[in-house]
XYZ file of C-alpha atoms in Angstrom:
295
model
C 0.000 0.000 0.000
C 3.064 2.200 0.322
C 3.115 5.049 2.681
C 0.066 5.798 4.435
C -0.581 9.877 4.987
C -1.496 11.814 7.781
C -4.460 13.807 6.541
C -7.237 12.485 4.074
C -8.901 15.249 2.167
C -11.620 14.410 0.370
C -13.093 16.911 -2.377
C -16.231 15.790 -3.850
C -16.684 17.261 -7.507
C -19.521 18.155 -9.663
C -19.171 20.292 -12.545
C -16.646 22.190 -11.041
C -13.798 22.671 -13.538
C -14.614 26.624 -13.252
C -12.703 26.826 -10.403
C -11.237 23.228 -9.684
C -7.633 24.351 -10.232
C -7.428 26.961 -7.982
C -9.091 24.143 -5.745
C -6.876 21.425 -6.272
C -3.541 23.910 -6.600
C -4.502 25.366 -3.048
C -4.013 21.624 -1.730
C -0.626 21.187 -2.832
C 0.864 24.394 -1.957
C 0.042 23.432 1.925
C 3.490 23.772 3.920
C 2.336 20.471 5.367
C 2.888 17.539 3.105
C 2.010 14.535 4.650
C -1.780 14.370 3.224
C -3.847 12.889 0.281
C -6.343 14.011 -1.847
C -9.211 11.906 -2.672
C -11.407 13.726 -5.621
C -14.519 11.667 -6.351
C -16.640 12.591 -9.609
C -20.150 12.930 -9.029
C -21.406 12.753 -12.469
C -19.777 15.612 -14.391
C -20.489 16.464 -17.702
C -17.591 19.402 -18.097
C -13.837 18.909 -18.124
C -13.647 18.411 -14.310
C -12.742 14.597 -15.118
C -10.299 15.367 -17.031
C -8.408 17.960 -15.056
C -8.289 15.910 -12.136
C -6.897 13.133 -14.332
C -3.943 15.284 -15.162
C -3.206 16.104 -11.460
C -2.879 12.548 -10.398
C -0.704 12.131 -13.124
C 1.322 14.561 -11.739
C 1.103 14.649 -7.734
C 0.902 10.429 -6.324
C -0.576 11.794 -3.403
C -3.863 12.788 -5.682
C -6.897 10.028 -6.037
C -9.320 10.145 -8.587
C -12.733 7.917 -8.512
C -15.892 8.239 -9.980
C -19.805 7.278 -8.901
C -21.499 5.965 -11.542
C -24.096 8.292 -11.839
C -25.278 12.043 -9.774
C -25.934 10.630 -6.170
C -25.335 13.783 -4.278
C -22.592 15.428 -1.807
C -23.302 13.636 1.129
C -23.498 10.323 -0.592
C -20.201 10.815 -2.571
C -18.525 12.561 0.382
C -18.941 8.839 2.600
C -17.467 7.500 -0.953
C -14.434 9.408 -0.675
C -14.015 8.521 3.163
C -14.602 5.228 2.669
C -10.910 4.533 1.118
C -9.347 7.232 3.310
C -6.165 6.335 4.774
C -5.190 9.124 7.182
C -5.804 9.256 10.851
C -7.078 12.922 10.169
C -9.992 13.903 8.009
C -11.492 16.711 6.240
C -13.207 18.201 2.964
C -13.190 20.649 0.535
C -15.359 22.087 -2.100
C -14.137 22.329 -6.088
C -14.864 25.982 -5.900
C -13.090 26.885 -2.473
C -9.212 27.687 -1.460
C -7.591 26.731 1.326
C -5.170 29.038 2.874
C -1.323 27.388 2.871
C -1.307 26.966 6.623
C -4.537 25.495 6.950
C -3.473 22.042 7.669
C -0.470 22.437 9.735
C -2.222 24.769 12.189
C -5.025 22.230 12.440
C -2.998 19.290 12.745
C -0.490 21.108 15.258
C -3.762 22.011 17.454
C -4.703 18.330 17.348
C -1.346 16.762 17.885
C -0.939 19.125 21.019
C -4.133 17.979 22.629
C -4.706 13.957 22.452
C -8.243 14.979 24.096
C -9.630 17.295 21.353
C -11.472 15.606 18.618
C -12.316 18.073 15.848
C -10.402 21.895 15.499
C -11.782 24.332 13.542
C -10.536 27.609 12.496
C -12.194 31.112 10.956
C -12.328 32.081 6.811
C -12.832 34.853 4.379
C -15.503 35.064 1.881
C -14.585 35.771 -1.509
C -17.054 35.928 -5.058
C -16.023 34.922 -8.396
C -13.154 37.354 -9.193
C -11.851 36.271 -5.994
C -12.287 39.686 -4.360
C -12.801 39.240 -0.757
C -15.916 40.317 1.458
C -15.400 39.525 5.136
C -13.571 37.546 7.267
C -15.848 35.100 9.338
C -14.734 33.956 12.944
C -15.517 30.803 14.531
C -18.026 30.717 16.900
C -18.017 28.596 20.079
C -19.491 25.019 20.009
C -22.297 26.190 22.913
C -23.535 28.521 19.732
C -24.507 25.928 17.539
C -28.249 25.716 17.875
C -28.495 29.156 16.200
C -25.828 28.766 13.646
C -23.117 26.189 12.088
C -20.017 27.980 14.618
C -17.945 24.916 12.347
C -17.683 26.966 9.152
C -15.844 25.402 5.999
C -12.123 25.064 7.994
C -11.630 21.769 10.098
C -9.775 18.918 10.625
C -11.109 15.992 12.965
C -9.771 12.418 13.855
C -10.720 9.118 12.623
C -12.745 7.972 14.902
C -15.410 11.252 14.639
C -15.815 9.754 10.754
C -16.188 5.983 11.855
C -18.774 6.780 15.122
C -20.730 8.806 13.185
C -21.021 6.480 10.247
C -20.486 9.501 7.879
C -22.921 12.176 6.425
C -26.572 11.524 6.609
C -27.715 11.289 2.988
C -31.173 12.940 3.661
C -29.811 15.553 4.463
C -28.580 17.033 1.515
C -27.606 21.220 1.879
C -27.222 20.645 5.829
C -25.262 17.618 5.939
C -22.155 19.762 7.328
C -24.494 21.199 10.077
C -26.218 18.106 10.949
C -22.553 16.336 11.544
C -21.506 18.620 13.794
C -24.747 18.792 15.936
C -23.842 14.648 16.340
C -20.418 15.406 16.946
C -21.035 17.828 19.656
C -22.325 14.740 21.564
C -19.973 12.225 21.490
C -16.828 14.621 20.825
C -14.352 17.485 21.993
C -14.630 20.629 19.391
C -12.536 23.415 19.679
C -12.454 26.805 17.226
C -8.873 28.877 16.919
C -9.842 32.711 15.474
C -7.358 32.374 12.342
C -8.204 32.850 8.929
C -7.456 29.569 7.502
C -9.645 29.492 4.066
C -11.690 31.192 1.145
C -15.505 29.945 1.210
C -16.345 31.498 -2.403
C -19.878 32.558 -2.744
C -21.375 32.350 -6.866
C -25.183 31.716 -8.407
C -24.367 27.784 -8.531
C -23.250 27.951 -5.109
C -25.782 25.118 -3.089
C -25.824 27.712 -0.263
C -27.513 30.161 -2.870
C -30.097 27.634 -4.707
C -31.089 25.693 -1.693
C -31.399 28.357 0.631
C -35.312 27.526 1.268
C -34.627 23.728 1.718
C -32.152 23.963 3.897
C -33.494 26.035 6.649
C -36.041 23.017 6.386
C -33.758 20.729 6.918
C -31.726 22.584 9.336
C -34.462 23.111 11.498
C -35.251 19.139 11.197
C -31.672 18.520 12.887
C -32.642 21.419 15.251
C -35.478 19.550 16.446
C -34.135 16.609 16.261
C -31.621 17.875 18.872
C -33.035 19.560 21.459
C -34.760 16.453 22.428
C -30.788 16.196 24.216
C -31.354 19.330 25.588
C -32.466 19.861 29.329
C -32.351 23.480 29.691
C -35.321 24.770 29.037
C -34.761 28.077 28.344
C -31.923 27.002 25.956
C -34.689 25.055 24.089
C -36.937 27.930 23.933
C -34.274 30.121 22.253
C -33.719 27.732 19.656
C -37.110 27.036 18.902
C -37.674 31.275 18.601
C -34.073 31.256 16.645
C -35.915 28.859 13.986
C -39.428 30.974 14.075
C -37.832 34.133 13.427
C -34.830 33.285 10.933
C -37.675 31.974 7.909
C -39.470 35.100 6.539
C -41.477 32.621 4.574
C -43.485 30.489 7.721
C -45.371 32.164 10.644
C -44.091 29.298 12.643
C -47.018 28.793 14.897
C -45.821 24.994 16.070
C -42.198 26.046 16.721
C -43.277 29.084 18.491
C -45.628 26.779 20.876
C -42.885 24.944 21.700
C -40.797 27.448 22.806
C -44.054 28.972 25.294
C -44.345 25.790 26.609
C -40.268 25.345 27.059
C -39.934 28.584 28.620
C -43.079 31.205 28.647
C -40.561 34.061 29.989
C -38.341 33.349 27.307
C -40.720 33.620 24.747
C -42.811 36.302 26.061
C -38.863 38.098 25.818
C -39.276 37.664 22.251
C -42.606 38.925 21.500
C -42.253 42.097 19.717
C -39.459 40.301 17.549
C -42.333 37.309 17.094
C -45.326 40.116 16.192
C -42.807 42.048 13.927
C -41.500 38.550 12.600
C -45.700 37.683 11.644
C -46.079 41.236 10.225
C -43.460 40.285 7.724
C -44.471 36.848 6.619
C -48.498 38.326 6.154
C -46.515 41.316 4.375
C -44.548 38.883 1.654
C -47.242 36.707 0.957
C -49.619 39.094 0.297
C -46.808 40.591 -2.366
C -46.592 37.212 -3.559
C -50.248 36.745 -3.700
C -50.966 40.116 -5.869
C -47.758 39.598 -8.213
C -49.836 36.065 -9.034
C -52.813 37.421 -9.399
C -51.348 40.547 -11.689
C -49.776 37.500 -14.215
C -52.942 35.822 -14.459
């Protein structure tokens, strides 16, 4: 089998050969070496195929495979850790850049600390011409039922991957968020505030088109969380957090939840609620006359 790496990497692909260079070209200019790439195909129809071809040709510690037909990124993401052979693991997008420290600050945090499980670290936003936006900081674990405090920069060990059996294939647009939400039960997270990689926002982007079906599904995970949860009033929040981050549902079973969580809690939140219900009667009724003008 030959030498066996510290660090798997796995970058799932699909029609990404806009940007895949940069992707792949980000990888090997790391200042730590000891790592593999495994780039699994899901079904491309551009040149992605073929440029990744060319890189294994030229870097051995590159891996190319490809799913016989579209089955999705959670799907070919427990492909491509499936024949992972590092003790580390983590993922990339074709369309993202990781900084040239990014693994050897990760690593080093793990290595120091045989009791931490998964490091993560902060990262800029950039758009198409690479131009960057803002610079995104990680947030503590404790925040995570009212936002993914993981972001796109992390490294975790071995066993996080074989516990959790992977990325939950339903869950397609929140598998990152619903991993870490497991994780945060069985393991020891930690963020360092250093800007460690370039999370490049486009049109095709899946947080852009799925925007709608993923707060669905977040708020599944949410749900399916809290029943872990004792404090009350921490349940409550979340519950409100859910209600008042859709501007497309009134959220009338969420917010019951919360009142009967934590009544003080939500009664805290009532003006947001009210003004949160103003908006949702406000949009549909747009939506409602725009139809009724086209027909």
């Amino acid at each position: 089998m030959g030498h066996v790496p510290s660090v798997s990497l796995i970058m799932p692909v699909f029609n990404g050969a806009q940007y895949l260079e940069a992707a792949i070209q980000s990888i090997i200019a790391q200042d730590f070496v000891d790592w593999e790439l495994i780039c699994v195909d899901d079904g491309s129809i551009d040149q992605s195929a073929a440029i990744m071809n060319r890189y294994v040709s030229l870097d051995s510690r590159i891996r190319f495979f490809q799913n016989e037909k579209n089955i999705g990124l959670p799907a070919t993401l427990n492909c491509g850790f499936a024949v992972a052979r590092g003790d580390l693991h983590s993922w990339t997008s074709d369309d993202n850049i990781l900084k040239p420290q990014m693994l050897s600050r990760l690593a080093a945090e793990l290595n120091s600390d045989k009791n931490l499980d998964i490091v993560y670290g902060g990262y800029s936003v950039i758009n198409e011409a690479d131009e960057i936006s803002r610079y995104v900081e990680p947030r503590p674990i404790e925040d995570r039922w009212f936002c993914n405090p993981v972001g796109a920069a992390f490294l975790y060990r071995r066993k996080v991957t074989e516990v959790l059996e992977g990325y939950d294939v339903s869950l397609f647009g929140a598998e990152d968020y619903d991993f870490w939400m497991r994780a945060a039960r069985h393991f020891t997270m930690r963020p360092i505030d250093e800007d460690l990689y370039l999370y490049r926002r486009h049109q095709e982007s899946l947080t852009n088109s799925l925007s709608s079906e993923i707060r669905h599904k977040v708020a599944l995970v949410v749900e399916r969380e809290l029943q872990y949860v004792d404090d009350r009033q921490l349940r409550a929040r979340a519950y409100l957090q859910l209600v008042l981050s859709d501007w497309q549902a009134i959220g009338w079973r969420m917010t019951w939840r919360a009142f009967v969580s934590s009544p003080v809690e939500t009664f805290r939140k009532l003006p947001k609620l009210v003004w949160h219900l103003l908006r949702v009667i406000w949009h549909r009724s747009r939506k409602t006359f725009a139809q009724g003008k086209s027909n």
